[in-house]
Backbone as numpy.savetxt, mean C-alpha at the origin, in Angstrom:
# Nx Ny Nz CAx CAy CAz Cx Cy Cz
19.03 50.54 11.51 18.59 50.61 10.66 18.01 49.42 10.00
16.74 49.98 9.05 16.31 48.89 8.89 16.25 48.14 7.11
16.66 46.98 6.75 16.86 47.29 5.58 15.27 46.11 5.17
14.47 46.17 4.33 14.17 45.48 3.53 14.25 45.00 2.39
13.23 43.60 2.47 13.69 42.83 0.78 13.06 41.51 0.83
12.59 41.04 -0.48 10.90 39.60 -0.20 12.32 38.90 -1.12
11.70 38.12 -0.76 11.94 37.26 -1.81 10.90 35.97 -2.36
10.53 35.69 -3.63 10.38 35.54 -4.37 10.81 34.20 -5.10
9.56 32.41 -4.99 10.53 30.92 -5.43 10.06 31.00 -7.22
11.11 30.96 -7.07 11.50 30.84 -9.46 10.14 29.26 -9.77
10.62 28.59 -9.00 10.77 27.76 -9.54 10.34 27.09 -8.41
8.40 26.17 -8.48 8.60 24.80 -7.43 9.18 23.30 -7.68
8.85 22.65 -7.31 8.65 21.04 -7.37 7.84 20.36 -7.84
8.16 19.31 -8.90 6.98 18.72 -9.29 6.17 18.13 -8.20
6.93 17.94 -6.69 6.54 16.43 -6.04 7.47 17.15 -5.36
6.72 16.71 -3.84 7.32 16.93 -2.65 7.73 15.44 -2.56
9.26 15.67 -2.01 10.13 14.49 -1.27 10.57 15.39 0.11
11.91 13.89 0.98 11.84 14.19 2.12 13.30 15.87 1.39
13.70 15.70 0.22 14.97 17.20 -0.34 14.34 17.46 -2.03
14.67 19.00 -2.48 14.01 19.18 -2.98 14.61 19.94 -3.03
15.16 20.89 -4.21 15.79 22.11 -5.04 14.86 22.99 -5.00
15.04 23.78 -4.54 14.33 25.26 -4.59 15.23 26.08 -5.26
14.64 27.31 -5.98 15.41 28.53 -6.61 14.25 29.57 -6.44
14.71 30.69 -6.19 14.51 31.66 -5.25 14.87 33.01 -5.76
14.44 33.92 -5.99 14.88 35.62 -6.02 14.87 36.59 -5.18
15.97 37.05 -4.52 16.01 38.00 -3.04 16.30 39.44 -3.97
15.00 40.66 -3.88 15.43 41.69 -4.02 15.14 42.57 -2.85
16.37 43.56 -3.00 16.67 44.37 -2.15 15.83 45.81 -2.09
15.45 45.98 -0.45 14.62 47.76 -1.03 15.38 48.47 -2.20
16.25 48.58 -2.30 17.68 49.11 -3.08 17.57 49.14 -4.72
16.38 48.12 -4.60 16.69 47.62 -6.08 17.51 45.78 -6.73
18.55 45.20 -5.67 19.41 44.91 -6.45 18.59 43.66 -6.00
19.28 42.56 -6.73 18.48 41.25 -6.88 19.94 40.08 -6.97
18.89 39.04 -6.76 20.01 38.37 -6.97 19.09 36.45 -7.09
19.60 35.72 -7.70 19.19 34.01 -7.56 20.16 33.30 -6.94
19.27 32.26 -5.98 19.36 31.61 -5.29 19.10 30.40 -5.90
19.68 29.22 -5.40 19.59 27.95 -5.64 19.37 26.54 -4.40
18.49 26.69 -3.54 18.61 25.89 -2.44 18.17 24.43 -2.26
18.69 24.31 -1.01 18.15 22.17 -1.34 17.83 21.78 -0.03
16.26 22.29 -0.50 14.76 22.22 0.93 15.35 20.47 1.86
15.07 20.27 3.50 14.60 18.63 3.95 13.54 18.93 4.73
12.36 18.27 3.92 11.17 18.12 4.42 11.11 17.15 5.28
9.72 16.90 6.57 9.17 15.75 7.40 8.06 16.03 7.29
7.23 15.22 6.57 6.00 15.19 7.67 5.32 14.32 8.00
4.87 14.35 9.17 5.18 13.11 10.11 3.36 13.04 10.59
3.29 11.73 10.64 2.19 10.71 10.82 2.37 10.01 11.92
0.36 9.80 12.15 1.20 8.43 13.94 1.28 7.22 13.42
2.12 6.43 13.42 2.68 4.91 12.79 2.09 3.88 13.76
2.83 2.42 12.47 2.72 1.50 13.97 3.75 0.52 14.18
3.96 0.17 15.92 5.52 -0.49 15.52 5.58 -2.00 16.74
5.21 -2.45 16.17 5.23 -3.70 16.41 5.67 -3.70 18.39
5.19 -4.39 19.03 5.28 -4.29 20.51 6.32 -6.12 20.51
5.91 -7.07 19.61 6.16 -8.24 20.30 6.86 -9.14 18.38
7.34 -9.42 17.66 8.04 -10.19 16.59 6.74 -11.29 15.84
5.71 -11.40 14.66 5.34 -11.55 13.86 5.53 -12.98 12.92
4.83 -13.46 12.34 5.11 -14.50 11.71 4.09 -14.41 10.85
4.75 -15.52 9.36 3.86 -14.86 8.18 2.71 -15.82 7.70
1.18 -15.54 7.58 -0.05 -15.95 7.95 -0.34 -15.59 9.33
-0.12 -14.91 10.62 -0.77 -14.45 11.66 -2.09 -13.18 11.20
-2.94 -13.33 11.93 -3.41 -12.12 11.84 -3.42 -11.32 12.17
-3.65 -9.73 12.08 -2.79 -8.09 12.19 -3.67 -7.86 13.80
-3.46 -8.07 14.54 -4.09 -7.23 15.66 -3.53 -5.96 16.27
-4.43 -5.16 16.12 -4.27 -3.81 16.80 -3.56 -3.63 18.40
-4.12 -4.40 18.61 -3.31 -5.40 20.37 -1.95 -4.66 20.01
-1.59 -5.77 18.93 0.17 -5.47 18.76 0.64 -4.93 17.94
0.64 -3.78 18.82 1.14 -1.68 17.96 1.43 -1.44 19.47
2.89 -0.86 19.05 2.06 0.88 19.48 2.23 2.35 19.24
1.93 3.28 19.09 1.55 4.14 17.99 3.56 4.65 18.15
3.65 5.17 17.21 4.39 5.88 16.96 4.49 7.18 15.91
5.43 8.08 15.47 5.65 9.17 14.33 6.09 8.24 13.28
6.12 8.50 12.16 6.50 7.92 11.85 6.85 9.23 9.96
7.80 9.49 9.67 8.13 10.50 8.68 7.63 9.78 7.63
6.57 10.27 7.13 5.98 9.40 5.07 6.82 9.51 4.46
6.79 10.43 4.34 8.61 11.68 2.79 8.97 10.59 2.58
10.24 9.85 3.96 11.49 8.85 4.01 10.58 7.65 3.37
9.22 7.24 4.47 8.57 6.16 4.16 7.16 5.64 3.96
7.81 6.50 2.53 5.97 6.35 2.54 5.09 4.71 1.69
5.98 3.76 2.51 4.89 2.32 2.95 4.59 2.90 4.19
4.40 3.34 5.52 4.21 2.76 6.31 2.70 3.20 6.68
2.44 2.23 7.57 1.05 2.17 7.54 0.04 2.76 8.26
-0.23 4.46 8.29 -0.82 5.58 9.32 -2.29 4.75 9.73
-2.56 3.53 9.76 -3.82 4.26 10.14 -3.80 2.36 10.09
-5.09 1.15 11.18 -5.26 -0.54 10.74 -6.09 0.32 9.60
-6.42 -1.38 8.74 -7.03 -1.28 7.32 -8.58 -2.32 8.34
-10.03 -1.02 8.42 -10.74 -1.66 8.42 -11.04 -3.40 8.14
-11.33 -4.24 7.52 -10.74 -5.45 6.98 -9.55 -5.87 7.64
-10.37 -7.70 7.22 -9.14 -8.34 8.57 -7.76 -8.43 7.74
-6.72 -8.31 8.08 -5.65 -8.79 7.73 -3.92 -9.54 7.75
-3.21 -10.81 7.17 -2.51 -11.14 7.48 -1.24 -10.23 7.08
0.23 -11.18 7.88 0.89 -10.34 7.97 1.82 -11.51 6.62
1.81 -10.67 5.63 2.18 -11.10 4.58 3.54 -11.97 4.43
4.94 -11.28 5.23 6.13 -11.96 5.78 6.39 -12.53 6.96
7.17 -12.26 7.82 7.90 -12.35 9.41 8.19 -10.68 9.25
7.88 -9.98 10.49 8.25 -8.61 10.70 8.48 -8.47 12.49
10.21 -8.18 12.56 10.11 -8.28 14.39 9.63 -7.52 15.19
10.63 -7.71 15.98 9.95 -6.59 16.86 10.46 -5.64 16.98
9.76 -4.08 17.58 10.33 -2.91 17.19 10.19 -2.12 15.71
10.06 -3.38 15.33 10.08 -2.22 13.49 8.61 -2.06 13.13
8.43 -0.77 12.23 6.95 -0.25 12.00 6.62 -0.86 11.02
4.86 -0.84 11.03 4.39 -1.59 9.66 4.60 -0.90 8.92
4.70 -1.71 7.74 4.97 -0.69 6.07 3.56 -2.46 5.26
3.25 -1.70 3.47 2.38 -2.14 3.72 2.70 -3.02 2.73
4.20 -3.50 2.88 3.79 -4.67 2.29 4.89 -5.78 3.35
4.06 -5.02 4.20 4.05 -6.71 5.47 3.04 -6.76 5.71
1.84 -6.30 5.79 0.19 -7.15 5.35 -0.22 -7.34 4.12
-1.14 -8.31 4.26 -1.74 -8.32 3.02 -3.13 -8.73 3.62
-4.56 -8.27 2.81 -5.68 -8.83 3.10 -5.68 -9.99 3.44
-6.67 -10.56 4.42 -6.29 -12.39 4.49 -7.02 -12.66 3.62
-6.62 -13.84 2.67 -6.91 -14.71 1.65 -8.07 -14.94 1.79
-9.20 -15.35 1.13 -11.07 -16.56 1.03 -10.70 -16.92 0.03
-9.39 -17.15 -0.43 -9.11 -18.34 -0.90 -7.40 -18.80 -1.34
-7.50 -19.82 -0.30 -5.93 -20.23 -0.29 -5.70 -21.58 -1.68
-3.81 -20.76 -2.32 -3.72 -22.40 -3.10 -3.75 -23.66 -2.20
-3.76 -24.35 -3.72 -4.42 -25.87 -3.42 -5.66 -26.49 -2.95
-6.47 -24.63 -2.72 -8.07 -25.32 -1.99 -8.35 -25.86 -3.74
-10.06 -26.45 -3.35 -11.00 -26.40 -3.88 -12.11 -25.29 -3.36
-12.29 -24.93 -4.83 -13.60 -23.71 -5.70 -14.44 -24.27 -6.28
-14.87 -23.21 -5.55 -16.52 -23.49 -6.63 -16.25 -22.18 -7.81
-16.64 -22.23 -9.27 -15.58 -22.04 -9.20 -17.51 -21.28 -10.79
-18.19 -20.43 -10.67 -19.43 -19.92 -11.87 -18.59 -18.72 -12.26
-19.25 -18.78 -13.94 -18.62 -18.57 -15.09 -20.12 -18.12 -16.02
-20.29 -17.03 -15.70 -21.87 -16.16 -15.72 -21.37 -15.55 -16.90
-22.44 -15.64 -18.37 -22.50 -14.29 -19.35 -24.65 -13.95 -19.73
-25.07 -12.69 -18.99 -26.32 -12.31 -18.66 -26.47 -13.05 -17.51
-28.14 -14.14 -17.87 -28.99 -15.05 -17.35 -28.18 -16.39 -17.37
-27.54 -16.61 -18.00 -27.14 -18.25 -18.47 -25.57 -18.18 -17.32
-25.75 -18.98 -16.40 -24.58 -19.34 -15.46 -23.98 -21.06 -15.52
-22.98 -21.16 -15.32 -22.30 -22.82 -15.40 -21.58 -21.97 -14.18
-21.45 -23.39 -12.91 -20.36 -23.89 -12.44 -20.15 -24.88 -12.37
-18.44 -25.04 -12.06 -17.32 -25.85 -12.12 -16.46 -25.26 -10.75
-15.97 -26.74 -10.73 -15.00 -27.34 -8.88 -13.92 -27.06 -10.02
-13.46 -25.97 -9.28 -11.60 -26.44 -9.29 -10.58 -26.20 -8.20
-9.16 -25.77 -8.97 -8.32 -25.89 -7.70 -7.93 -24.68 -7.78
-7.68 -24.16 -6.25 -6.35 -22.88 -7.06 -5.63 -22.82 -7.07
-4.83 -22.58 -7.75 -3.05 -22.04 -7.73 -2.80 -20.99 -6.93
-3.26 -20.26 -6.45 -2.98 -18.78 -5.31 -4.18 -18.66 -4.61
-2.82 -17.81 -3.84 -3.67 -17.43 -2.18 -4.60 -16.34 -3.19
-6.37 -16.56 -2.99 -6.86 -14.90 -2.89 -7.39 -14.33 -1.94
-7.75 -12.87 -2.48 -8.35 -12.39 -1.22 -10.19 -12.15 -2.24
-11.15 -10.97 -1.51 -12.15 -10.61 -2.13 -11.62 -9.84 -3.09
-12.39 -9.80 -4.25 -11.95 -8.79 -5.88 -10.72 -9.22 -6.21
-9.61 -10.17 -5.73 -8.99 -10.45 -6.81 -8.76 -11.51 -6.90
-7.94 -11.25 -8.99 -7.97 -12.97 -9.56 -6.82 -13.50 -9.37
-7.32 -14.84 -8.94 -6.34 -15.31 -9.28 -6.22 -16.36 -10.51
-5.83 -17.71 -10.25 -5.44 -18.53 -11.44 -6.10 -19.86 -10.56
-6.59 -20.42 -11.71 -6.78 -21.72 -11.33 -7.54 -22.70 -12.06
-7.32 -24.10 -11.27 -6.68 -25.00 -12.95 -8.96 -25.57 -12.62
-9.34 -26.11 -13.71 -10.26 -26.94 -14.07 -9.65 -28.37 -13.55
-10.58 -29.10 -13.17 -10.13 -30.52 -11.42 -10.46 -31.14 -13.06
-11.74 -31.43 -14.16 -11.77 -32.16 -15.03 -11.15 -32.17 -16.31
-10.77 -30.89 -16.65 -10.01 -30.53 -18.20 -8.61 -30.39 -17.72
-8.27 -30.33 -16.66 -6.40 -29.61 -16.38 -6.36 -28.69 -17.29
-7.03 -27.70 -17.47 -6.82 -26.50 -18.39 -6.76 -25.56 -17.12
-6.25 -24.70 -17.29 -5.84 -23.02 -16.05 -6.69 -21.98 -16.98
-7.72 -21.36 -16.12 -7.36 -19.88 -16.96 -7.79 -18.77 -15.11
-8.33 -17.74 -15.31 -8.43 -16.87 -14.15 -9.62 -16.63 -13.57
-9.51 -16.20 -12.36 -11.21 -16.01 -12.24 -10.99 -14.63 -11.04
-12.42 -14.37 -10.77 -12.06 -12.86 -9.07 -12.68 -14.00 -8.27
-11.94 -13.66 -7.26 -12.50 -14.63 -5.81 -13.16 -13.41 -5.45
-14.99 -14.07 -5.01 -15.97 -13.29 -4.57 -16.00 -14.24 -3.12
-15.60 -14.63 -2.82 -15.73 -14.88 -0.81 -14.88 -16.78 -0.67
-15.31 -16.88 0.16 -14.61 -18.15 0.94 -15.39 -19.27 -0.49
-14.00 -19.46 -0.78 -13.71 -21.03 -1.46 -15.00 -20.61 -3.20
-14.91 -19.30 -3.30 -16.02 -19.35 -4.51 -15.08 -18.30 -5.52
-15.23 -18.32 -6.69 -14.74 -17.02 -7.60 -14.77 -17.37 -9.06
-15.97 -16.25 -9.55 -16.67 -15.67 -10.70 -15.03 -16.15 -11.59
-16.25 -16.03 -12.59 -15.76 -15.84 -14.81 -16.36 -14.97 -14.97
-15.88 -13.33 -15.35 -16.86 -12.27 -16.15 -16.83 -12.84 -17.75
-17.99 -13.50 -18.29 -17.84 -14.09 -19.58 -18.38 -11.95 -20.71
């Protein structure tokens, strides 16, 4: 004897996660129907990176120091699945055999805290430059705090290159 039934999903989750509820309606060939709520467990496997040796804060990220592993990106949402094209450094010390997450790395700073930077303020065709001291590290296009060396006033500027920043007026 062959039983035929159909299953309809009544309610889809708003977003995918490692575990989510799903409401179903099961209808049989005889016309009877019943609703069920089930919990679905999901995995989304991607290639990830695992460190072969420990890394210290500030070290340059080197592709040779990693080996490929599989990472469930639904459970480990911060997992790095491919190395960024631009230079990155470790933003904190990372132990051996640990998978790499985006919290572990940051773009390599072009301006370092305590460094003297040339700041250019530009408004149309008029530009003024001054020297300032960077109060924090910053990579290109990041906003950092800077202290004017003459007036000691603090302001924010965008890093434009090594030892350079700009204020947009």
